[in-house]
Each structure stands twice: as structure tokens, then as C-alpha cells.
mmCIF file of C-alpha atoms and ligand atoms in Angstrom:
data_model
loop_
_atom_site.group_PDB
_atom_site.id
_atom_site.type_symbol
_atom_site.label_atom_id
_atom_site.label_comp_id
_atom_site.label_asym_id
_atom_site.label_seq_id
_atom_site.Cartn_x
_atom_site.Cartn_y
_atom_site.Cartn_z
ATOM 1 C CA MET O 1 86.763 93.231 115.621
ATOM 2 C CA ALA O 2 89.781 95.293 116.893
ATOM 3 C CA PRO O 3 90.575 98.372 114.718
ATOM 4 C CA VAL O 4 93.571 98.009 112.608
ATOM 5 C CA ILE O 5 94.667 101.669 113.353
ATOM 6 C CA SER O 6 93.587 103.348 116.664
ATOM 7 C CA PHE O 7 94.509 107.052 117.400
ATOM 8 C CA GLN O 8 93.933 107.883 121.110
ATOM 9 C CA ASP O 9 94.094 111.515 121.721
ATOM 10 C CA VAL O 10 97.016 111.790 119.508
ATOM 11 C CA SER O 11 98.889 115.061 119.018
ATOM 12 C CA LYS O 12 101.879 116.064 116.911
ATOM 13 C CA VAL O 13 103.639 119.393 117.607
ATOM 14 C CA PHE O 14 106.428 120.664 115.314
ATOM 15 C CA GLY O 15 108.964 123.012 116.860
ATOM 16 C CA SER O 16 108.538 124.559 120.367
ATOM 17 C CA GLY O 17 107.642 127.801 122.133
ATOM 18 C CA ALA O 18 106.131 130.615 120.107
ATOM 19 C CA GLY O 19 106.897 128.953 116.816
ATOM 20 C CA ALA O 20 105.231 125.547 117.666
ATOM 21 C CA VAL O 21 102.803 124.098 115.244
ATOM 22 C CA ARG O 22 100.147 121.671 116.446
ATOM 23 C CA ALA O 23 99.822 119.829 113.127
ATOM 24 C CA VAL O 24 97.749 117.073 114.790
ATOM 25 C CA ASP O 25 95.615 118.038 117.726
ATOM 26 C CA GLY O 26 94.106 115.510 119.956
ATOM 27 C CA VAL O 27 92.843 113.131 117.361
ATOM 28 C CA THR O 28 90.747 110.038 118.574
ATOM 29 C CA LEU O 29 89.822 107.878 115.713
ATOM 30 C CA ASP O 30 89.477 104.040 114.883
ATOM 31 C CA ILE O 31 90.122 102.691 111.425
ATOM 32 C CA GLU O 32 88.631 99.186 111.100
ATOM 33 C CA ALA O 33 90.391 96.265 109.288
ATOM 34 C CA GLY O 34 89.040 95.903 105.610
ATOM 35 C CA GLU O 35 87.542 99.321 105.128
ATOM 36 C CA ILE O 36 88.454 102.260 102.872
ATOM 37 C CA PHE O 37 88.790 105.217 105.155
ATOM 38 C CA GLY O 38 88.998 108.775 103.725
ATOM 39 C CA VAL O 39 90.603 111.853 105.328
ATOM 40 C CA ILE O 40 89.628 115.126 103.745
ATOM 41 C CA GLY O 41 90.763 118.423 104.583
ATOM 42 C CA TYR O 42 92.216 121.709 103.209
ATOM 43 C CA SER O 43 95.872 122.343 102.834
ATOM 44 C CA GLY O 44 97.634 122.534 106.043
ATOM 45 C CA ALA O 45 94.864 120.623 107.985
ATOM 46 C CA GLY O 46 97.313 117.959 109.148
ATOM 47 C CA LYS O 47 96.292 115.088 106.876
ATOM 48 C CA SER O 48 99.796 114.128 105.747
ATOM 49 C CA THR O 49 101.196 114.308 109.328
ATOM 50 C CA LEU O 50 98.383 112.180 110.534
ATOM 51 C CA VAL O 51 99.240 109.339 108.200
ATOM 52 C CA ARG O 52 102.898 109.809 108.543
ATOM 53 C CA LEU O 53 102.456 108.913 112.280
ATOM 54 C CA VAL O 54 100.946 105.758 111.287
ATOM 55 C CA ASN O 55 104.065 104.370 109.580
ATOM 56 C CA ALA O 56 106.267 106.208 112.172
ATOM 57 C CA LEU O 57 107.755 108.571 109.585
ATOM 58 C CA GLU O 58 106.946 111.067 112.290
ATOM 59 C CA THR O 59 106.819 110.497 115.922
ATOM 60 C CA VAL O 60 103.742 111.079 118.091
ATOM 61 C CA THR O 61 104.216 114.018 120.651
ATOM 62 C CA SER O 62 101.489 112.893 122.946
ATOM 63 C CA GLY O 63 98.702 110.171 123.000
ATOM 64 C CA ARG O 64 98.699 106.509 122.066
ATOM 65 C CA LEU O 65 98.648 105.224 118.488
ATOM 66 C CA LEU O 66 97.987 101.403 117.903
ATOM 67 C CA VAL O 67 98.693 99.837 114.484
ATOM 68 C CA ASP O 68 97.621 96.236 114.333
ATOM 69 C CA GLY O 69 97.273 96.317 118.185
ATOM 70 C CA GLN O 70 100.857 97.518 118.767
ATOM 71 C CA ASP O 71 101.558 100.883 120.322
ATOM 72 C CA VAL O 72 103.878 102.426 117.868
ATOM 73 C CA THR O 73 104.879 105.214 120.277
ATOM 74 C CA ALA O 74 106.472 102.565 122.427
ATOM 75 C CA LEU O 75 108.306 100.418 119.984
ATOM 76 C CA GLY O 76 111.982 100.276 119.394
ATOM 77 C CA GLU O 77 113.469 100.559 115.828
ATOM 78 C CA GLY O 78 113.447 96.745 115.218
ATOM 79 C CA ARG O 79 109.741 96.207 115.973
ATOM 80 C CA LEU O 80 108.902 99.384 114.205
ATOM 81 C CA ARG O 81 110.536 98.141 110.985
ATOM 82 C CA ARG O 82 108.243 95.045 111.196
ATOM 83 C CA VAL O 83 105.177 97.267 111.568
ATOM 84 C CA ARG O 84 106.355 99.381 108.653
ATOM 85 C CA ALA O 85 106.624 96.308 106.510
ATOM 86 C CA GLY O 86 102.899 95.723 106.846
ATOM 87 C CA ILE O 87 102.112 99.247 105.460
ATOM 88 C CA GLY O 88 102.339 100.278 102.070
ATOM 89 C CA MET O 89 102.266 103.967 100.867
ATOM 90 C CA VAL O 90 101.607 105.758 97.675
ATOM 91 C CA PHE O 91 102.367 109.490 97.020
ATOM 92 C CA GLN O 92 101.065 112.330 94.903
ATOM 93 C CA GLN O 93 104.434 112.800 93.059
ATOM 94 C CA PHE O 94 104.654 108.963 92.714
ATOM 95 C CA ASN O 95 108.262 108.985 94.131
ATOM 96 C CA LEU O 96 109.600 106.566 91.535
ATOM 97 C CA LEU O 97 113.254 105.943 91.128
ATOM 98 C CA ASN O 98 113.923 107.499 87.616
ATOM 99 C CA SER O 99 117.087 105.556 86.935
ATOM 100 C CA ARG O 100 115.279 102.168 87.388
ATOM 101 C CA THR O 101 112.715 100.547 85.085
ATOM 102 C CA VAL O 102 109.282 99.896 85.985
ATOM 103 C CA ALA O 103 110.204 96.299 87.150
ATOM 104 C CA GLY O 104 113.243 97.549 88.956
ATOM 105 C CA ASN O 105 111.071 100.040 90.942
ATOM 106 C CA VAL O 106 108.548 97.371 91.986
ATOM 107 C CA ALA O 107 111.335 94.991 92.797
ATOM 108 C CA TYR O 108 113.065 97.484 95.053
ATOM 109 C CA PRO O 109 111.235 96.850 98.335
ATOM 110 C CA LEU O 110 111.606 93.013 97.760
ATOM 111 C CA LYS O 111 115.245 93.477 97.355
ATOM 112 C CA VAL O 112 115.415 95.583 100.670
ATOM 113 C CA ALA O 113 113.281 92.753 102.371
ATOM 114 C CA GLY O 114 115.961 90.245 101.188
ATOM 115 C CA TRP O 115 113.956 88.206 98.528
ATOM 116 C CA PRO O 116 116.007 86.059 96.273
ATOM 117 C CA ARG O 117 116.233 87.223 92.604
ATOM 118 C CA GLU O 118 114.054 84.414 91.079
ATOM 119 C CA ARG O 119 111.250 85.022 93.500
ATOM 120 C CA ARG O 120 111.476 88.670 92.945
ATOM 121 C CA ALA O 121 110.989 88.351 89.244
ATOM 122 C CA ALA O 122 107.851 86.265 89.582
ATOM 123 C CA ARG O 123 106.405 88.485 92.201
ATOM 124 C CA VAL O 124 107.013 91.659 90.110
ATOM 125 C CA ALA O 125 105.466 90.013 87.060
ATOM 126 C CA GLU O 126 102.355 89.099 89.091
ATOM 127 C CA LEU O 127 102.126 92.658 90.555
ATOM 128 C CA LEU O 128 102.423 94.388 87.239
ATOM 129 C CA ASP O 129 99.877 92.159 85.709
ATOM 130 C CA TYR O 130 97.601 92.947 88.703
ATOM 131 C CA VAL O 131 97.855 96.725 88.183
ATOM 132 C CA GLY O 132 97.467 96.413 84.434
ATOM 133 C CA ILE O 133 100.968 97.487 83.159
ATOM 134 C CA ALA O 134 102.648 94.138 82.458
ATOM 135 C CA ASP O 135 103.618 95.670 78.989
ATOM 136 C CA LYS O 136 105.665 98.475 80.629
ATOM 137 C CA ALA O 137 108.020 96.352 82.726
ATOM 138 C CA LYS O 138 111.058 97.511 80.822
ATOM 139 C CA ALA O 139 109.990 101.111 80.400
ATOM 140 C CA TYR O 140 111.394 103.890 82.518
ATOM 141 C CA PRO O 141 109.201 106.280 84.615
ATOM 142 C CA ARG O 142 109.816 109.190 82.333
ATOM 143 C CA GLN O 143 108.283 107.225 79.566
ATOM 144 C CA LEU O 144 104.887 106.703 81.420
ATOM 145 C CA SER O 145 101.790 108.681 81.881
ATOM 146 C CA GLY O 146 100.905 109.987 85.344
ATOM 147 C CA GLY O 147 98.278 107.171 85.640
ATOM 148 C CA GLN O 148 100.656 104.601 84.682
ATOM 149 C CA LYS O 149 103.270 105.989 87.131
ATOM 150 C CA GLN O 150 100.749 105.648 89.921
ATOM 151 C CA ARG O 151 100.002 102.043 88.872
ATOM 152 C CA VAL O 152 103.857 101.383 89.414
ATOM 153 C CA GLY O 153 103.556 103.213 92.703
ATOM 154 C CA ILE O 154 100.613 100.977 93.897
ATOM 155 C CA ALA O 155 102.506 97.818 92.610
ATOM 156 C CA ARG O 156 105.471 98.739 94.518
ATOM 157 C CA ALA O 157 103.496 99.500 97.685
ATOM 158 C CA LEU O 158 101.798 96.140 97.486
ATOM 159 C CA ALA O 159 105.053 94.250 96.750
ATOM 160 C CA THR O 160 105.366 92.873 100.255
ATOM 161 C CA SER O 161 101.792 92.194 100.746
ATOM 162 C CA PRO O 162 101.052 94.937 103.242
ATOM 163 C CA ARG O 163 97.744 94.754 105.316
ATOM 164 C CA ILE O 164 97.382 98.587 105.123
ATOM 165 C CA LEU O 165 97.831 100.900 102.233
ATOM 166 C CA LEU O 166 98.172 104.669 102.896
ATOM 167 C CA ALA O 167 97.459 106.838 99.846
ATOM 168 C CA ASP O 168 98.513 110.471 100.396
ATOM 169 C CA GLU O 169 96.820 112.636 97.691
ATOM 170 C CA ALA O 170 97.520 109.669 95.231
ATOM 171 C CA THR O 171 95.393 111.078 92.543
ATOM 172 C CA SER O 172 95.817 114.832 92.950
ATOM 173 C CA ALA O 173 98.264 115.010 90.089
ATOM 174 C CA LEU O 174 95.990 113.156 87.681
ATOM 175 C CA ASP O 175 93.043 114.234 85.414
ATOM 176 C CA PRO O 176 89.430 113.209 86.284
ATOM 177 C CA ASP O 177 89.253 110.021 84.160
ATOM 178 C CA THR O 178 92.618 108.838 85.186
ATOM 179 C CA THR O 179 91.806 109.539 88.796
ATOM 180 C CA GLN O 180 88.703 107.237 88.468
ATOM 181 C CA ASP O 181 90.852 104.400 86.971
ATOM 182 C CA VAL O 182 93.369 104.620 89.843
ATOM 183 C CA LEU O 183 90.486 104.870 92.445
ATOM 184 C CA ALA O 184 88.964 101.664 90.876
ATOM 185 C CA LEU O 185 92.344 99.958 91.207
ATOM 186 C CA LEU O 186 92.456 100.971 94.872
ATOM 187 C CA ARG O 187 88.871 99.631 95.369
ATOM 188 C CA ARG O 188 90.000 96.249 93.865
ATOM 189 C CA VAL O 189 92.990 96.016 96.051
ATOM 190 C CA ASN O 190 90.703 96.653 99.009
ATOM 191 C CA ARG O 191 88.055 94.221 97.970
ATOM 192 C CA GLU O 192 90.107 91.388 96.448
ATOM 193 C CA LEU O 193 93.259 91.617 98.703
ATOM 194 C CA GLY O 194 91.422 92.720 101.838
ATOM 195 C CA VAL O 195 93.945 95.508 102.369
ATOM 196 C CA THR O 196 92.630 98.397 104.607
ATOM 197 C CA VAL O 197 93.007 101.520 102.510
ATOM 198 C CA VAL O 198 93.474 105.053 104.007
ATOM 199 C CA VAL O 199 92.862 107.689 101.376
ATOM 200 C CA ILE O 200 93.993 111.327 101.999
ATOM 201 C CA THR O 201 92.585 113.927 99.856
ATOM 202 C CA HIS O 202 91.304 117.432 99.559
ATOM 203 C CA GLU O 203 88.874 116.364 96.866
ATOM 204 C CA MET O 204 85.343 115.473 97.833
ATOM 205 C CA ASP O 205 84.901 113.476 94.700
ATOM 206 C CA VAL O 206 87.629 111.105 95.657
ATOM 207 C CA ILE O 207 85.886 110.442 98.968
ATOM 208 C CA ARG O 208 82.545 109.962 97.234
ATOM 209 C CA SER O 209 83.976 107.469 94.764
ATOM 210 C CA ILE O 210 85.656 105.074 97.179
ATOM 211 C CA ALA O 211 85.521 105.733 100.959
ATOM 212 C CA HIS O 212 83.216 103.892 103.258
ATOM 213 C CA ARG O 213 83.896 106.152 106.098
ATOM 214 C CA VAL O 214 85.410 109.531 106.342
ATOM 215 C CA ALA O 215 86.978 112.054 108.671
ATOM 216 C CA VAL O 216 87.051 115.790 108.000
ATOM 217 C CA MET O 217 90.183 117.550 109.373
ATOM 218 C CA GLU O 218 90.611 121.243 110.173
ATOM 219 C CA ALA O 219 93.497 122.785 111.868
ATOM 220 C CA GLY O 220 94.847 119.465 113.266
ATOM 221 C CA LYS O 221 91.554 118.241 114.572
ATOM 222 C CA VAL O 222 89.074 115.730 113.302
ATOM 223 C CA VAL O 223 85.968 117.911 113.335
ATOM 224 C CA GLU O 224 83.543 115.291 111.913
ATOM 225 C CA HIS O 225 83.691 111.632 111.047
ATOM 226 C CA GLY O 226 81.518 108.700 110.221
ATOM 227 C CA PRO O 227 80.019 106.754 107.293
ATOM 228 C CA VAL O 228 80.336 108.880 104.074
ATOM 229 C CA TYR O 229 76.742 109.174 103.542
ATOM 230 C CA ASP O 230 75.978 110.362 107.051
ATOM 231 C CA VAL O 231 78.792 113.024 107.136
ATOM 232 C CA PHE O 232 78.020 114.597 103.772
ATOM 233 C CA ALA O 233 74.204 114.251 103.609
ATOM 234 C CA ALA O 234 73.861 115.939 106.958
ATOM 235 C CA PRO O 235 77.101 117.958 107.496
ATOM 236 C CA ARG O 236 77.342 119.634 110.714
ATOM 237 C CA GLU O 237 80.578 121.650 110.310
ATOM 238 C CA ARG O 238 81.260 124.542 108.082
ATOM 239 C CA ALA O 239 84.267 122.827 106.507
ATOM 240 C CA THR O 240 82.203 119.750 105.674
ATOM 241 C CA ARG O 241 79.585 121.872 104.027
ATOM 242 C CA ARG O 242 82.208 123.559 101.843
ATOM 243 C CA PHE O 243 83.374 120.246 100.746
ATOM 244 C CA VAL O 244 79.816 119.205 99.786
ATOM 245 C CA ALA O 245 79.366 122.447 97.995
ATOM 246 C CA THR O 246 82.381 121.731 95.807
ATOM 247 C CA THR O 247 80.967 118.423 94.505
ATOM 248 C CA LEU O 248 77.403 119.449 93.952
ATOM 249 C CA LYS O 249 77.293 123.267 93.538
ATOM 250 C CA ASP O 250 73.658 122.617 94.668
ATOM 251 C CA ARG O 251 73.497 125.810 97.077
ATOM 252 C CA PRO O 252 73.448 129.309 95.655
ATOM 253 C CA THR O 253 76.704 131.354 96.299
ATOM 254 C CA PRO O 254 76.000 134.861 97.975
ATOM 255 C CA GLU O 255 76.298 136.395 94.470
ATOM 256 C CA ALA O 256 73.754 133.964 93.042
ATOM 257 C CA LEU O 257 71.401 134.539 95.953
ATOM 258 C CA ASP O 258 71.443 138.274 95.214
ATOM 259 C CA ARG O 259 70.424 137.490 91.625
ATOM 260 C CA LEU O 260 67.741 135.131 92.772
ATOM 261 C CA ARG O 261 66.381 137.790 95.138
ATOM 262 C CA HIS O 262 66.029 140.292 92.250
ATOM 263 C CA ARG O 263 64.054 137.813 90.296
ATOM 264 C CA HIS O 264 62.053 136.210 93.244
ATOM 265 C CA PRO O 265 60.678 138.594 95.835
ATOM 266 C CA GLY O 266 59.278 135.726 98.151
ATOM 267 C CA ARG O 267 60.733 133.855 100.984
ATOM 268 C CA ILE O 268 63.706 131.706 99.786
ATOM 269 C CA VAL O 269 64.557 128.447 101.584
ATOM 270 C CA THR O 270 67.068 125.740 100.865
ATOM 271 C CA VAL O 271 65.839 122.247 101.757
ATOM 272 C CA ALA O 272 68.415 119.437 102.084
ATOM 273 C CA ILE O 273 67.238 116.364 100.195
ATOM 274 C CA ARG O 274 68.466 113.093 101.748
ATOM 275 C CA GLU O 275 67.213 109.534 102.694
ATOM 276 C CA ASN O 276 65.150 109.584 105.818
ATOM 277 C CA GLY O 277 64.837 113.375 105.647
ATOM 278 C CA ALA O 278 62.382 115.254 103.374
ATOM 279 C CA GLY O 279 63.476 112.293 101.217
ATOM 280 C CA SER O 280 62.782 113.389 97.799
ATOM 281 C CA GLY O 281 61.535 116.263 95.739
ATOM 282 C CA VAL O 282 58.127 114.548 95.883
ATOM 283 C CA ASP O 283 57.871 114.812 99.728
ATOM 284 C CA VAL O 284 58.636 118.635 99.496
ATOM 285 C CA THR O 285 55.827 118.912 97.024
ATOM 286 C CA ALA O 286 53.439 117.085 99.294
ATOM 287 C CA ALA O 287 54.377 119.407 102.243
ATOM 288 C CA LEU O 288 53.828 122.399 100.100
ATOM 289 C CA ARG O 289 50.343 121.142 99.262
ATOM 290 C CA ALA O 290 49.668 120.176 102.851
ATOM 291 C CA HIS O 291 50.379 123.800 103.977
ATOM 292 C CA GLY O 292 48.750 125.552 101.049
ATOM 293 C CA VAL O 293 52.014 127.178 100.155
ATOM 294 C CA ASP O 294 53.290 127.687 96.573
ATOM 295 C CA GLY O 295 56.890 126.734 95.805
ATOM 296 C CA THR O 296 59.028 127.600 92.736
ATOM 297 C CA ILE O 297 62.216 125.672 92.358
ATOM 298 C CA VAL O 298 64.852 128.392 91.693
ATOM 299 C CA PHE O 299 68.118 126.519 92.399
ATOM 300 C CA GLY O 300 69.379 123.056 93.235
ATOM 301 C CA GLY O 301 71.299 119.846 92.663
ATOM 302 C CA ILE O 302 70.411 116.195 93.573
ATOM 303 C CA THR O 303 72.719 113.346 93.025
ATOM 304 C CA GLU O 304 73.398 109.989 94.640
ATOM 305 C CA LEU O 305 75.929 109.168 97.263
ATOM 306 C CA ASP O 306 76.386 105.660 98.336
ATOM 307 C CA GLU O 307 73.347 104.898 96.078
ATOM 308 C CA ARG O 308 71.081 107.247 98.175
ATOM 309 C CA PRO O 309 69.734 110.693 97.251
ATOM 310 C CA PHE O 310 71.871 113.585 98.280
ATOM 311 C CA GLY O 311 71.633 117.275 97.555
ATOM 312 C CA SER O 312 69.339 120.211 98.118
ATOM 313 C CA LEU O 313 66.532 122.272 96.435
ATOM 314 C CA THR O 314 66.188 126.076 96.833
ATOM 315 C CA LEU O 315 62.695 127.198 96.565
ATOM 316 C CA GLU O 316 60.824 130.510 96.490
ATOM 317 C CA LEU O 317 57.815 130.157 98.769
ATOM 318 C CA THR O 318 54.718 132.298 98.396
ATOM 319 C CA GLY O 319 51.601 132.231 100.782
ATOM 320 C CA SER O 320 50.726 133.628 104.050
ATOM 321 C CA ASP O 321 53.521 134.145 106.571
ATOM 322 C CA ALA O 322 51.782 131.747 109.019
ATOM 323 C CA ALA O 323 51.546 128.994 106.379
ATOM 324 C CA ILE O 324 55.244 129.363 105.299
ATOM 325 C CA SER O 325 56.321 129.317 108.952
ATOM 326 C CA ALA O 326 54.390 126.245 109.526
ATOM 327 C CA LEU O 327 55.752 124.534 106.411
ATOM 328 C CA ILE O 328 59.401 125.401 107.444
ATOM 329 C CA ALA O 329 58.758 123.952 110.921
ATOM 330 C CA ASP O 330 57.277 120.929 109.426
ATOM 331 C CA LEU O 331 60.210 120.261 107.000
ATOM 332 C CA ARG O 332 62.759 121.090 109.806
ATOM 333 C CA GLY O 333 61.355 117.896 111.612
ATOM 334 C CA ARG O 334 62.654 115.821 108.833
ATOM 335 C CA THR O 335 65.593 117.669 107.251
ATOM 336 C CA ASP O 336 67.781 120.639 107.345
ATOM 337 C CA VAL O 337 66.213 123.815 106.010
ATOM 338 C CA ASP O 338 68.197 127.111 105.552
ATOM 339 C CA ASP O 339 65.801 130.078 105.727
ATOM 340 C CA LEU O 340 67.394 132.568 103.391
ATOM 341 C CA GLY O 341 64.507 135.102 104.027
ATOM 342 C CA THR O 342 63.335 137.662 101.496
ATOM 343 C CA ALA O 343 65.037 140.555 99.862
ATOM 344 C CA ALA O 344 63.324 142.855 102.449
ATOM 345 C CA VAL O 345 64.063 140.781 105.395
ATOM 346 C CA ALA O 346 67.113 138.624 104.799
ATOM 347 C CA GLY O 347 67.036 135.533 107.026
ATOM 348 C CA VAL O 348 69.864 133.985 108.886
ATOM 349 C CA ARG O 349 71.659 130.996 107.323
ATOM 350 C CA ALA O 350 70.986 128.035 109.495
HETATM 351 N N1 ATP Q 401 108.293 118.790 109.308
HETATM 352 C C1 ATP Q 401 107.620 119.816 109.584
HETATM 353 N N2 ATP Q 401 108.097 120.796 110.472
HETATM 354 C C2 ATP Q 401 107.289 121.863 110.867
HETATM 355 N N3 ATP Q 401 105.959 122.011 110.498
HETATM 356 C C3 ATP Q 401 105.400 121.030 109.709
HETATM 357 C C4 ATP Q 401 106.133 119.923 109.340
HETATM 358 N N4 ATP Q 401 105.362 119.049 108.592
HETATM 359 C C5 ATP Q 401 104.160 119.674 108.595
HETATM 360 N N5 ATP Q 401 104.266 120.905 109.178
HETATM 361 C C6 ATP Q 401 103.081 121.765 109.486
HETATM 362 O O1 ATP Q 401 101.968 121.042 110.077
HETATM 363 C C7 ATP Q 401 100.741 121.519 109.440
HETATM 364 C C8 ATP Q 401 100.107 120.376 108.795
HETATM 365 O O2 ATP Q 401 100.796 119.972 107.651
HETATM 366 P P1 ATP Q 401 100.384 118.790 106.806
HETATM 367 O O3 ATP Q 401 101.345 118.535 105.714
HETATM 368 O O4 ATP Q 401 100.096 117.574 107.695
HETATM 369 O O5 ATP Q 401 98.908 119.284 106.132
HETATM 370 P P2 ATP Q 401 98.171 118.644 104.903
HETATM 371 O O6 ATP Q 401 96.744 118.586 105.385
HETATM 372 O O7 ATP Q 401 98.731 117.383 104.526
HETATM 373 O O8 ATP Q 401 98.242 119.685 103.839
HETATM 374 P P3 ATP Q 401 98.306 119.633 102.244
HETATM 375 O O9 ATP Q 401 96.873 119.316 101.775
HETATM 376 O O10 ATP Q 401 98.829 120.924 101.688
HETATM 377 O O11 ATP Q 401 99.146 118.421 101.936
HETATM 378 C C9 ATP Q 401 101.080 122.663 108.505
HETATM 379 O O12 ATP Q 401 100.976 123.818 109.304
HETATM 380 C C10 ATP Q 401 102.500 122.470 108.225
HETATM 381 O O13 ATP Q 401 103.286 123.674 107.925
HETATM 382 MG MG1 MG Q 402 99.479 116.648 102.711
#
């Protein structure tokens, strides 16, 4: 199937000369119809710019960008408007019209699209029911909680039945429970309505909760992308590792490592736990036994990602140097092992 969004060596440069900012830098990426695609990155990475190119709120500086098979970099304003009509967008600050009721906000895009009044009313009722705030139709935005406001934002974005929904930090202003409720709604929109959802976030937990595939952005570039499990269970880039650390806190910080070294004089290693790797804590135990090495678990965290094991264990190894080296080599054949060395000979982080 053809991708619904295809970035082909896309760059976006703001300004020129010495002050030029390469907000998006040579991105090549396909987003498939029907998936939930996550884009994660720190502030300034270029995430918002990337999605704003999709609905042509910003123009591409170089490269090709296909949306629904149409090259938006080559379309005139009339055709662009048609492409935009197939794209809904939700925002961190909700962007609701405060002078209009909830129903008025949701009706707005229908009015712009020229729907007659009676059809508008029926569609608005249907949408408010779908997002679970039918009882708030006559309320004003200031009378709503953040979660309710975002439901209005989602209803408004879905009004004209778009095929693509872009969510830029849609849950960043919400508390953790409300975040999960809104993510559950986005998941329903994806599954029941077949809408392709692109979620922009700086929160690893958002990606973990709903995305099928993810791209990690840093300084305008996509530094890593693929299925969420593959990217986060075996991160290759430092930025990706940092995001994993925020969700799991499974690896000792440098300060925690110093404390561990005071308590544990032996060789300290961190073993990534993942499917098809060392697999589980049990496999690590078996490897220790096979090599005649003793291991004490001193730090760690294991959870599930995509219903598969994900995390790491940090162990203090004691035994002969040769046996420990053989054990590490053995484990490295199956998963990532960071050799943190001993207090006397600090190893190099892999
Ligand atoms: N209209 C603009 N004019 C000039 N520079 C811009 C403009 N929009 C964005 N930038 C710059 O482009 C870079 C990427 O910005 P962008 O908003 O895409 O990042 P982001 O990943 O969405 O960050 P955040 O997580 O803070 O929202 C930043 O350096 C930003 O200052
Ligand atoms: Mg942004």
C-alpha cells in the first residue's frame, strides 16, 4: 500500500544567511495509512515544523512531500485547500474559540466547509457523543477541564471526516490520568474510523501508550525510526536512550553508579532485557551459572512494551576475570551489555 504521507529528503529552513535555522533537515520517512505514528524529540528538534509541513502551514524549502499521493510542494492554493480538508489537527493549547459554545466550536469547520445548518447540528451531536461530552454542548470552553477541552478539539478536528489526524503535543497540558483518557480516544479514532494518526510528543510514555511506529528527531533530523519496540528495546542513538531512561529509570545515573561502586567492589554491568535478546532475567541467571560467575542484582527495571519484555538489569559480577569476560562476550551475542567496570578500573560505557 502507498504511504499516506511520504517525506522525501525534506528540509525546511527559516531565515537566511548566518541566521538561518534548519528546522527540518533532510528527512526521509513514510507514514502508512491506518497507523499511529509517533514523532518524539526534545524541544526545538523540529517536530512541530515537520507536521506543519504536512498540512502546508509551512512550505517545504527542498525535497518532496507527498500527502495522499499528491506532492504538496507543487500544488496551487485551491488543490492545497482540498488536501488540508482531509487533515485534522489538535493542539497542546486546544485553540478553541472562547466566545463560542462547545457545539459552536465543533460546528465551525462545517460552517466553513459550507454545510447547511440542519446537517451541521446532526453532525455536531454525533461527534460530541463520540468523544463523550454530549452533555457539554452548550457549555463554553472556560467551563471545561483540560481533558474536556481536548475532547472538543478532537471532535472539531474530526468534523469533516479527515483521513489524517495530526496531534501536536495534544496531551502535554494534561495530567497523567487525563492523558491516558485522551490517548484512548485517539486510539479509538484510529481503530474505529481508520484515521491515520500522527502524534508529536516529548513524552516517551505517550509513544509507549499508543504509537505503532516512532521516529526520534534531533536537530531537525530523524535519527532513528521503526516499530516502537525495536527502536526503544534496542536504542542505537543517545537521544533514544535518554527517552527510554525517562520512562523506565532502569539504568543508574552517574551519581547512583558512584554509590553502587562504594557498596559493590566487583565488576558492574548493565544487561538489556528484551525479547530475542538475553530475553529474561532467567536467561541471565543461566548464563551466570554456565560461566561460573556470581551475580548480584544491584539496579534495574523491567516492564512491557507492546506486550513484550523491555528494560535492563544491572549486576555486580564476581568470579575470575577470564570467566567474567567470557560471560560478557556470551551475553553480547544476544543483547546489549554496558560494561561499567569496577571502582578501580572504570569501564567505558558501551
Ligand atoms: N516561524 C519560525 N521562524 C524561525 N524559526 C522557527 C520558526 N518555527 C520554528 N523555528 C525554529 O525551528 C526549530 C524547530 O522548531 P519546532 O517548533 O519545530 O521544534 P519542536 O520540536 O516542535 O519543539 P517544541 O517541543 O518546543 O515544541 C527551532 O530552532 C525553532 O526556533
Ligand atoms: Mg513543537
